[in-house]
XYZ file of N, CA and C in Angstrom:
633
model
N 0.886 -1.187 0.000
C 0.000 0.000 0.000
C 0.911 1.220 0.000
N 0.780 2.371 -1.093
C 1.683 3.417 -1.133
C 1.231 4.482 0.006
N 1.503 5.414 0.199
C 1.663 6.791 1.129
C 0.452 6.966 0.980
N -0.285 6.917 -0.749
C -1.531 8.054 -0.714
C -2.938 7.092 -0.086
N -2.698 5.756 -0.433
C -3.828 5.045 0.305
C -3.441 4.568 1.176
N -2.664 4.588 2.018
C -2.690 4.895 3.389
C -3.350 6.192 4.047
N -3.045 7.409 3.257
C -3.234 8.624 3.946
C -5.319 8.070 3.916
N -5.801 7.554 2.361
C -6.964 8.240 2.261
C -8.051 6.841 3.180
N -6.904 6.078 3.829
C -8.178 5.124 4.551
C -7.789 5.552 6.572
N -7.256 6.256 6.271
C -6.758 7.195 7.951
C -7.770 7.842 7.699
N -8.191 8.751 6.585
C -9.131 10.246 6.342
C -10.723 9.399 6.409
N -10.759 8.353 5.983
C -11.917 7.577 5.852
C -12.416 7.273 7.466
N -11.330 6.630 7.969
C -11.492 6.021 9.347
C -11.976 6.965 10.005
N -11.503 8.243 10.461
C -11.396 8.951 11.076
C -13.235 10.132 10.837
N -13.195 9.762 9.781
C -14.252 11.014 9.506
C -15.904 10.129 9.672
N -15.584 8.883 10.195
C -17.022 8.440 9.983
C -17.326 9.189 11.621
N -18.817 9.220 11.974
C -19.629 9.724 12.726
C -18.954 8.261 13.742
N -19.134 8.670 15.337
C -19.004 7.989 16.354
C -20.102 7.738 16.887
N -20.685 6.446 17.221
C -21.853 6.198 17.846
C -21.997 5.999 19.228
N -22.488 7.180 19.782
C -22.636 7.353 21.235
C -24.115 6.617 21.747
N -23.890 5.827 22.405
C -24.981 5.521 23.391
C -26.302 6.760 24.124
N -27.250 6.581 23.600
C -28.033 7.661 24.199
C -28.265 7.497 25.576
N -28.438 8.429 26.104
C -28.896 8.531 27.664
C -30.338 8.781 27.728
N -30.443 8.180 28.858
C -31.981 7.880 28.675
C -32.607 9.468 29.021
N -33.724 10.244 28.575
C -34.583 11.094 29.038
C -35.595 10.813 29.488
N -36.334 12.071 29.726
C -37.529 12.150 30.705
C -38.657 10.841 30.374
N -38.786 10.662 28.827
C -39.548 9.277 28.502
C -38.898 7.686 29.067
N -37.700 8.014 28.948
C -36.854 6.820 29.132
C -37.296 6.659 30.814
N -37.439 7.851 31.252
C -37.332 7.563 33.105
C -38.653 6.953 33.522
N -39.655 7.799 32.678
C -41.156 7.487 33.148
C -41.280 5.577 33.274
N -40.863 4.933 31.962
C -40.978 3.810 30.996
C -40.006 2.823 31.873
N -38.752 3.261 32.985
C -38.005 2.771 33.400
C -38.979 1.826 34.290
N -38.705 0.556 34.132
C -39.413 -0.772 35.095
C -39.398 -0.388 36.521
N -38.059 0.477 37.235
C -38.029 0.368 38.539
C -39.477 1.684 38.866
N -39.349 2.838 37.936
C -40.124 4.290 37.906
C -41.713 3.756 38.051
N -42.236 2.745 36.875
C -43.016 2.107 36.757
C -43.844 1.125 38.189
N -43.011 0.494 38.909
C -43.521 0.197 39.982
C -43.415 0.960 41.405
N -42.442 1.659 41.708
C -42.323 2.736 42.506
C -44.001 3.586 42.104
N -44.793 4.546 41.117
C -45.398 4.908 40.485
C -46.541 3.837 40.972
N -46.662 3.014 40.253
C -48.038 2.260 40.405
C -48.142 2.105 41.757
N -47.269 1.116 43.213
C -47.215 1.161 44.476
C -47.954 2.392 45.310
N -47.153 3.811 44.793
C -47.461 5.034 45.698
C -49.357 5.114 45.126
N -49.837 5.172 43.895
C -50.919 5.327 43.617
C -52.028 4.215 44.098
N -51.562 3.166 44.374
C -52.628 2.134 45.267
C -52.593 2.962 46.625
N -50.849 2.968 47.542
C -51.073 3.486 49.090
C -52.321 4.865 49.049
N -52.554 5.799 48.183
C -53.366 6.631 47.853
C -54.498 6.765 47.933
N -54.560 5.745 47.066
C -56.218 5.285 47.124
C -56.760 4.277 47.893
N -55.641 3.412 48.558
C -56.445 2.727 49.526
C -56.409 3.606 50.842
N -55.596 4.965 51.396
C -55.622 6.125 52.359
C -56.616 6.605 52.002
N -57.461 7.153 50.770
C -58.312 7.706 50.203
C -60.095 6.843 50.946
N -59.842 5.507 50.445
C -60.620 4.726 50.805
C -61.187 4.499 52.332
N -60.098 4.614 53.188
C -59.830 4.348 54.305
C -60.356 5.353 55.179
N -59.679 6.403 55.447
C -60.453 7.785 55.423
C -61.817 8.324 55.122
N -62.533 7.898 54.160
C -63.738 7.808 53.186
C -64.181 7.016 54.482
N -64.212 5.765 54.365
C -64.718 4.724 55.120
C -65.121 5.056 56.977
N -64.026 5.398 57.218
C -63.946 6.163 58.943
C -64.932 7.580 59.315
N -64.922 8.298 58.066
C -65.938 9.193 57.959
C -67.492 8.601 58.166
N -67.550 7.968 56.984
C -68.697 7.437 56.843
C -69.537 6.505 58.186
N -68.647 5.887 58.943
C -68.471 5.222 59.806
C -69.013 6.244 61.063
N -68.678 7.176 61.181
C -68.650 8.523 62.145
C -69.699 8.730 62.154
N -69.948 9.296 60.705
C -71.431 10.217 60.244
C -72.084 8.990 60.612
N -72.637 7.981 60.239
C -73.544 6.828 60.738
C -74.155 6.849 62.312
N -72.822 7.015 63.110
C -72.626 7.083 64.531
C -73.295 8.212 65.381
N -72.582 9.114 64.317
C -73.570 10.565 64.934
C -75.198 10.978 64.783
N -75.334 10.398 63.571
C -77.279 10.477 63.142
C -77.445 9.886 64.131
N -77.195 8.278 64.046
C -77.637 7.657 65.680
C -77.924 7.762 66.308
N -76.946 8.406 67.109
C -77.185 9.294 68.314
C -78.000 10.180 68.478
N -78.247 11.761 67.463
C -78.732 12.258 67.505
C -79.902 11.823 67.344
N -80.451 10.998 66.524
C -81.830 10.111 66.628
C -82.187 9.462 67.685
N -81.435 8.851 68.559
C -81.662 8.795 69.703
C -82.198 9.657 70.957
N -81.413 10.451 70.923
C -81.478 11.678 71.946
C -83.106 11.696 71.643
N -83.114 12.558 70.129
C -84.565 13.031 69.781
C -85.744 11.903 70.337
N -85.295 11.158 70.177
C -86.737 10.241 69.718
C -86.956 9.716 71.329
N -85.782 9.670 72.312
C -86.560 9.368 73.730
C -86.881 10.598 74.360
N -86.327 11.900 73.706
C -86.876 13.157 74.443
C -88.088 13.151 74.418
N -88.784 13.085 72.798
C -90.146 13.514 72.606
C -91.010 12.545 73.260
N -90.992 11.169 73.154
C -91.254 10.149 73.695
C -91.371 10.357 75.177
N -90.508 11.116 75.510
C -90.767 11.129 77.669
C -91.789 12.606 77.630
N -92.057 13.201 76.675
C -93.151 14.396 76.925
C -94.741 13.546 76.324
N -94.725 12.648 75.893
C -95.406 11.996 75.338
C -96.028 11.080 76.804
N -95.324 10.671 76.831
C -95.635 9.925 78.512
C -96.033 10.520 79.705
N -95.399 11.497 79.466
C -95.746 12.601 81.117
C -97.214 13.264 80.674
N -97.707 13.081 79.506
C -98.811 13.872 78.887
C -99.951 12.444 79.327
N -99.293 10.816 79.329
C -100.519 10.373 79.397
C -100.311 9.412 80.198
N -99.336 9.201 80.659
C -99.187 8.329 82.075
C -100.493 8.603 83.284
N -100.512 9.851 83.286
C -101.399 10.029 84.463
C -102.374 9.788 84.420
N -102.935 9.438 82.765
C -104.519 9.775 82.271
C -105.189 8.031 82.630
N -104.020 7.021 82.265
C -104.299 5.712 82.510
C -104.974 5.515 83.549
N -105.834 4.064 83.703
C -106.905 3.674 84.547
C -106.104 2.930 85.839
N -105.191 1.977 85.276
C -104.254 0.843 85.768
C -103.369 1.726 86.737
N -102.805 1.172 87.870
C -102.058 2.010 88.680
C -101.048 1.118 88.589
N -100.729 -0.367 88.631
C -99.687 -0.981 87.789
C -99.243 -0.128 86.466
N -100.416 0.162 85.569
C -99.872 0.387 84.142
C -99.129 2.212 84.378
N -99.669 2.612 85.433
C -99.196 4.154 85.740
C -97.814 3.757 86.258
N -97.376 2.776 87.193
C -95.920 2.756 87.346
C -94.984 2.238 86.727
N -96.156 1.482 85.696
C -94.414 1.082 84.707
C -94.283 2.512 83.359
N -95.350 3.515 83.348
C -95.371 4.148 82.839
C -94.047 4.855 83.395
N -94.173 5.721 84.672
C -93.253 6.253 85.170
C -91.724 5.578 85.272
N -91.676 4.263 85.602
C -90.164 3.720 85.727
C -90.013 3.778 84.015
N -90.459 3.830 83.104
C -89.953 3.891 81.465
C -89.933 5.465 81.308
N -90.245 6.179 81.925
C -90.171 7.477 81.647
C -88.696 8.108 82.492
N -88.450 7.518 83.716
C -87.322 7.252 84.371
C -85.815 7.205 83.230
N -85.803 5.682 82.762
C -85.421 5.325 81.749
C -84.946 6.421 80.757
N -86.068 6.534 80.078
C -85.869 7.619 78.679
C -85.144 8.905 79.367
N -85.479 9.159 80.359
C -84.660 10.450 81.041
C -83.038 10.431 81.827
N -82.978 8.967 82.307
C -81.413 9.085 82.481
C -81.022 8.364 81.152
N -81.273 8.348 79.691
C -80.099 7.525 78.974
C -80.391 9.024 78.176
N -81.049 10.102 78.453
C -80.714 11.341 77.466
C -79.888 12.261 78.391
N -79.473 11.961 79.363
C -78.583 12.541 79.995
C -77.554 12.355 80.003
N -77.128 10.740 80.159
C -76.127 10.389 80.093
C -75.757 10.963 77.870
N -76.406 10.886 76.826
C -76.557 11.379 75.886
C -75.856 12.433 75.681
N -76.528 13.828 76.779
C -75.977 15.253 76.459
C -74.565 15.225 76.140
N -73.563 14.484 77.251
C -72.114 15.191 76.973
C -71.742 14.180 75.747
N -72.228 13.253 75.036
C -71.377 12.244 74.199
C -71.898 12.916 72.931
N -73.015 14.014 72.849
C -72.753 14.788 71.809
C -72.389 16.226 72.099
N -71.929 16.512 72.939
C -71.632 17.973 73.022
C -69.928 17.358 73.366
N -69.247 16.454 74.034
C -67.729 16.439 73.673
C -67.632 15.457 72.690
N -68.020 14.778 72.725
C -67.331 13.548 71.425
C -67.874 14.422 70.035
N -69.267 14.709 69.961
C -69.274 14.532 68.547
C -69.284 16.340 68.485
N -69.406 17.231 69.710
C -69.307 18.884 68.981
C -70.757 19.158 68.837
N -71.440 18.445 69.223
C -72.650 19.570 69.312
C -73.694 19.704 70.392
N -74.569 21.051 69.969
C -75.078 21.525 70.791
C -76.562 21.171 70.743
N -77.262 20.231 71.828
C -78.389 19.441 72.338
C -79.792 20.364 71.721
N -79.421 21.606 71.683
C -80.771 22.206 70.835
C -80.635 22.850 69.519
N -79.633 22.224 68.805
C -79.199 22.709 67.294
C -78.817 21.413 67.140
N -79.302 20.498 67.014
C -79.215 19.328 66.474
C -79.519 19.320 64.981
N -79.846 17.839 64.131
C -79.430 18.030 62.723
C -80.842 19.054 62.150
N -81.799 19.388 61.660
C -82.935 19.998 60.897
C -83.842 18.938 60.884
N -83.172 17.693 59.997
C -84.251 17.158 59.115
C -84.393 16.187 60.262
N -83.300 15.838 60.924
C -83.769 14.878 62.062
C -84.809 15.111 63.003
N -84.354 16.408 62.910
C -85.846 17.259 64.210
C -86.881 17.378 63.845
N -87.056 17.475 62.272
C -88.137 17.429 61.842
C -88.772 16.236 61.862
N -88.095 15.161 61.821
C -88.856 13.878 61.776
C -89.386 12.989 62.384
N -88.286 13.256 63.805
C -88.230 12.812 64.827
C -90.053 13.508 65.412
N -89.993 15.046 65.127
C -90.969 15.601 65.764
C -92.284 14.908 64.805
N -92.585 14.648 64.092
C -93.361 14.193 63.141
C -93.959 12.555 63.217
N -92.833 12.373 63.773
C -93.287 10.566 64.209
C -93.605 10.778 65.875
N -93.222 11.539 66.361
C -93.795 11.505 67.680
C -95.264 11.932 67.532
N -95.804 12.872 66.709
C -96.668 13.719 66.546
C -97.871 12.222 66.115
N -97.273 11.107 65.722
C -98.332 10.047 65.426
C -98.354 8.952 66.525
N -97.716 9.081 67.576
C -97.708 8.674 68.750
C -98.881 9.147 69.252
N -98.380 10.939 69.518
C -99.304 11.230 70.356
C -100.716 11.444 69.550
N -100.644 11.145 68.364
C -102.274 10.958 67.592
C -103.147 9.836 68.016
N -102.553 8.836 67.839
C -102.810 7.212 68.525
C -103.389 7.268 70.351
N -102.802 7.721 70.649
C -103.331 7.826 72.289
C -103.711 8.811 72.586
N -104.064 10.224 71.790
C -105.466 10.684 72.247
C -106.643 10.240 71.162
N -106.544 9.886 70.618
C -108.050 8.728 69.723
C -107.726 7.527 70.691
N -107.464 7.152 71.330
C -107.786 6.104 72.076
C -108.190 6.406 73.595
N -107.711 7.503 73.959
C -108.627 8.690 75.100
C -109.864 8.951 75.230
N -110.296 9.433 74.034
C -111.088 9.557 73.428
C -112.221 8.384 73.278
N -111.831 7.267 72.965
C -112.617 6.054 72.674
C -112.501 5.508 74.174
N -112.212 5.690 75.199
C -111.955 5.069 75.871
C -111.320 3.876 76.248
N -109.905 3.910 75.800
C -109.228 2.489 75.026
C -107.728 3.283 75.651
N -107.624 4.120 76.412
C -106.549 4.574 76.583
C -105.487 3.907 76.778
N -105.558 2.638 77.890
C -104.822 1.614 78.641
C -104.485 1.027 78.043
N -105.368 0.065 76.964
C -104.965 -0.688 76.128
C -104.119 0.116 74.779
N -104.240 1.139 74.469
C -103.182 1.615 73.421
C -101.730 2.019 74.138
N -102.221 2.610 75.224
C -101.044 2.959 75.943
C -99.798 1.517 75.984
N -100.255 0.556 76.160
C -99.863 -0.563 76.506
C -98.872 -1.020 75.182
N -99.881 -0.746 74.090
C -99.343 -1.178 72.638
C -98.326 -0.793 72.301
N -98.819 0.592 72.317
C -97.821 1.800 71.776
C -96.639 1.719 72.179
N -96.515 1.755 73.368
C -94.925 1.468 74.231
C -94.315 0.752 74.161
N -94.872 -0.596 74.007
C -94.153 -2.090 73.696
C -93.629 -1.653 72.212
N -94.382 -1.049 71.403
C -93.616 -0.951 70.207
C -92.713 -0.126 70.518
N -92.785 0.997 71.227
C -92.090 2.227 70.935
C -90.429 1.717 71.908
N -90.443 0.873 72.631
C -89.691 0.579 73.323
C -88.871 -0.607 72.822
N -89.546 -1.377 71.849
C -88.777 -1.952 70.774
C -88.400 -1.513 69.916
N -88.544 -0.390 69.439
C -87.917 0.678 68.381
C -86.703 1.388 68.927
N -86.921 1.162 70.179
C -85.708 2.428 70.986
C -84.516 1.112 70.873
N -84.852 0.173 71.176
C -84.129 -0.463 71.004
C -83.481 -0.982 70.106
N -84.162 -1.347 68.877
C -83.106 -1.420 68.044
C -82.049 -0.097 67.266
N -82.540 1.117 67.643
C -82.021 1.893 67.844
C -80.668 1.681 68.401
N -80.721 1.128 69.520
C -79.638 1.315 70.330
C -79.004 0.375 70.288
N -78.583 -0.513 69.973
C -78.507 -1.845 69.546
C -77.318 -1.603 68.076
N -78.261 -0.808 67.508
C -77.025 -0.261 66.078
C -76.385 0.239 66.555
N -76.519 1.230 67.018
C -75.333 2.639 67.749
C -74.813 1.438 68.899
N -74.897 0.876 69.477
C -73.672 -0.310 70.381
C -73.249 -1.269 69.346
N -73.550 -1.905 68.509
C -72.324 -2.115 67.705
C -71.396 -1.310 67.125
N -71.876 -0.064 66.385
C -71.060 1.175 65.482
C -70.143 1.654 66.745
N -70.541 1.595 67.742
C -69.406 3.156 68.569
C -68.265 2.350 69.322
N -67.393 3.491 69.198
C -65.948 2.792 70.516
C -65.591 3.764 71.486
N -67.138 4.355 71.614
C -66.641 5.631 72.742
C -67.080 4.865 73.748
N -66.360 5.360 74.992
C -66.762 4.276 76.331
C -67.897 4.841 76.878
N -68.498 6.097 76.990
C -69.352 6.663 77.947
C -70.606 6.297 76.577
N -70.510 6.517 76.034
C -71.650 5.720 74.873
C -72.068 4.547 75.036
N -71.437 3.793 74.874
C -71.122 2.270 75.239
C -72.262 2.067 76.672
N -71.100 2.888 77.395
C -71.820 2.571 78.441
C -73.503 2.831 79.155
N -73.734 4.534 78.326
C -75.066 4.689 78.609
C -75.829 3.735 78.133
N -75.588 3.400 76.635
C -76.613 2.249 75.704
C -76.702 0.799 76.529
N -75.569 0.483 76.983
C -75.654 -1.374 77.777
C -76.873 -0.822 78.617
N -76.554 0.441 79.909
C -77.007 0.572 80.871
C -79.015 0.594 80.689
N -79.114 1.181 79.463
C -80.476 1.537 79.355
C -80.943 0.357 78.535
N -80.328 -0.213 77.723
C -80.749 -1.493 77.160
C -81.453 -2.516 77.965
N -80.304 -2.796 79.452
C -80.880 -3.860 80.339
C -82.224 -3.291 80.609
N -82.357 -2.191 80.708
C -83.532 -1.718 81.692
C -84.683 -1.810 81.005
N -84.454 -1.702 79.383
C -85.397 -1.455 78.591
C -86.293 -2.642 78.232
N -84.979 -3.339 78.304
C -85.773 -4.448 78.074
C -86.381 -5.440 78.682
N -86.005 -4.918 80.084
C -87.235 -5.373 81.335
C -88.601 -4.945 81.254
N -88.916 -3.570 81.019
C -90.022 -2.842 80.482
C -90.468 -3.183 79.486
N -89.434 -3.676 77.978
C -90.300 -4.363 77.113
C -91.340 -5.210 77.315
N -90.793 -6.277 78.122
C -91.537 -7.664 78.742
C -92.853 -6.994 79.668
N -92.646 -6.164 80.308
C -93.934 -5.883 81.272
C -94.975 -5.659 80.318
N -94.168 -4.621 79.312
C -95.345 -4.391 78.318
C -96.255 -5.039 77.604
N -95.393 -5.608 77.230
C -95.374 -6.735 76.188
C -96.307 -7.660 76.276
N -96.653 -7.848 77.721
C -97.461 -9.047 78.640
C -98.246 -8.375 79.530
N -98.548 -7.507 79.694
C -99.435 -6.729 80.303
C -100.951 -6.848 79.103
N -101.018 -6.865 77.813
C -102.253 -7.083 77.802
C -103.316 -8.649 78.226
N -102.699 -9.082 78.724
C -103.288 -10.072 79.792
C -104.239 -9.562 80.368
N -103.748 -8.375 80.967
C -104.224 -7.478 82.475
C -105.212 -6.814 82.253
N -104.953 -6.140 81.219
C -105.692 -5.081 80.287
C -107.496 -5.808 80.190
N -108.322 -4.101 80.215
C -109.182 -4.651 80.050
C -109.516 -4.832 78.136
């Protein structure tokens, strides 16, 4: 090989383009397998925190209607009683009137502070629609036992009415003691449960007695 093709395969060698390895960019990083599961991982912890949260709320709010349905519905219920306890014939049926009116009055007491500290509110700004409804179903309580005043049937509705109304309180309370993990909750609901449901039974079996 002379001088000049030597020189012109040096000029050849030399002048081709060098092939550099690309470095990966911003697509390359997204697309990277490790980016990819790091990425998918954080977006499950997200949405199952999302979920979770969601869930504990929901859980709360459940807890708190409860309650507040509670409160309501043995308040109106013990003005309901004091209106016709006295009117009854039965002086048995007048004292189990009063020991259930007993009842409805210490488990809304024990009530006041588990919504004024646990849940933040205030015993006469309770929810609207609850008050409205609450007041509205009492309002057919006390429809029922004055038409039975009236008919002279007082005793015997009185009798009815309560056994239901006292099985209603109860399953009432019954939900709200499974849902809650507050202790003074807990504890008012066991406390008035036993009692209630001693009074159920009187009721319950009192039209025996009845005329």
């Amino acid at each position: 090989m002379n001088n000049m093709a030597y020189l012109q395969q040096i000029a050849t060698s030399t002048s081709q383009p060098r092939t550099r390895t690309p470095r990966p960019g911003f697509i390359g990083f997204i697309l990277n397998p490790k980016t990819l599961i790091i990425t998918g991982a954080s977006i499950v912890a997200i949405i199952l925190l999302v979920l979770v949260v969601s869930l504990l709320s929901s859980v709360t709010a459940r807890e708190q209607k409860l309650s507040e349905q509670l409160y309501l519905r043995l308040t109106n219920l013990n003005k309901a009683l004091d209106d016709y306890t006295g009117e009854v014939k039965s002086s048995s049926l007048r004292t189990m009137g009063h020991s259930l009116s007993t009842v409805f009055a210490n488990t809304t007491h024990d009530l006041e502070p588990v919504l004024t500290d646990h849940f933040k509110l205030k015993t006469n700004k309770l929810s609207k629609s609850l008050t409205e409804s609450e007041t509205k179903f009492t309002e057919g309580v006390n429809d029922n036992l004055n038409q039975a005043k009236l008919n002279g049937l007082l005793d015997r509705s009185f009798t009815r009415e309560f056994a239901l109304q006292i099985a209603l309180v109860l399953s009432l309370e019954s939900e709200l003691l499974a849902r809650t993990k507050y202790p003074a909750l807990t504890q008012a609901l066991q406390s008035s449960k036993a009692n209630l449901e001693k009074l159920h039974n009187q009721f319950a079996n009192y039209h025996d007695k009845a005329n």
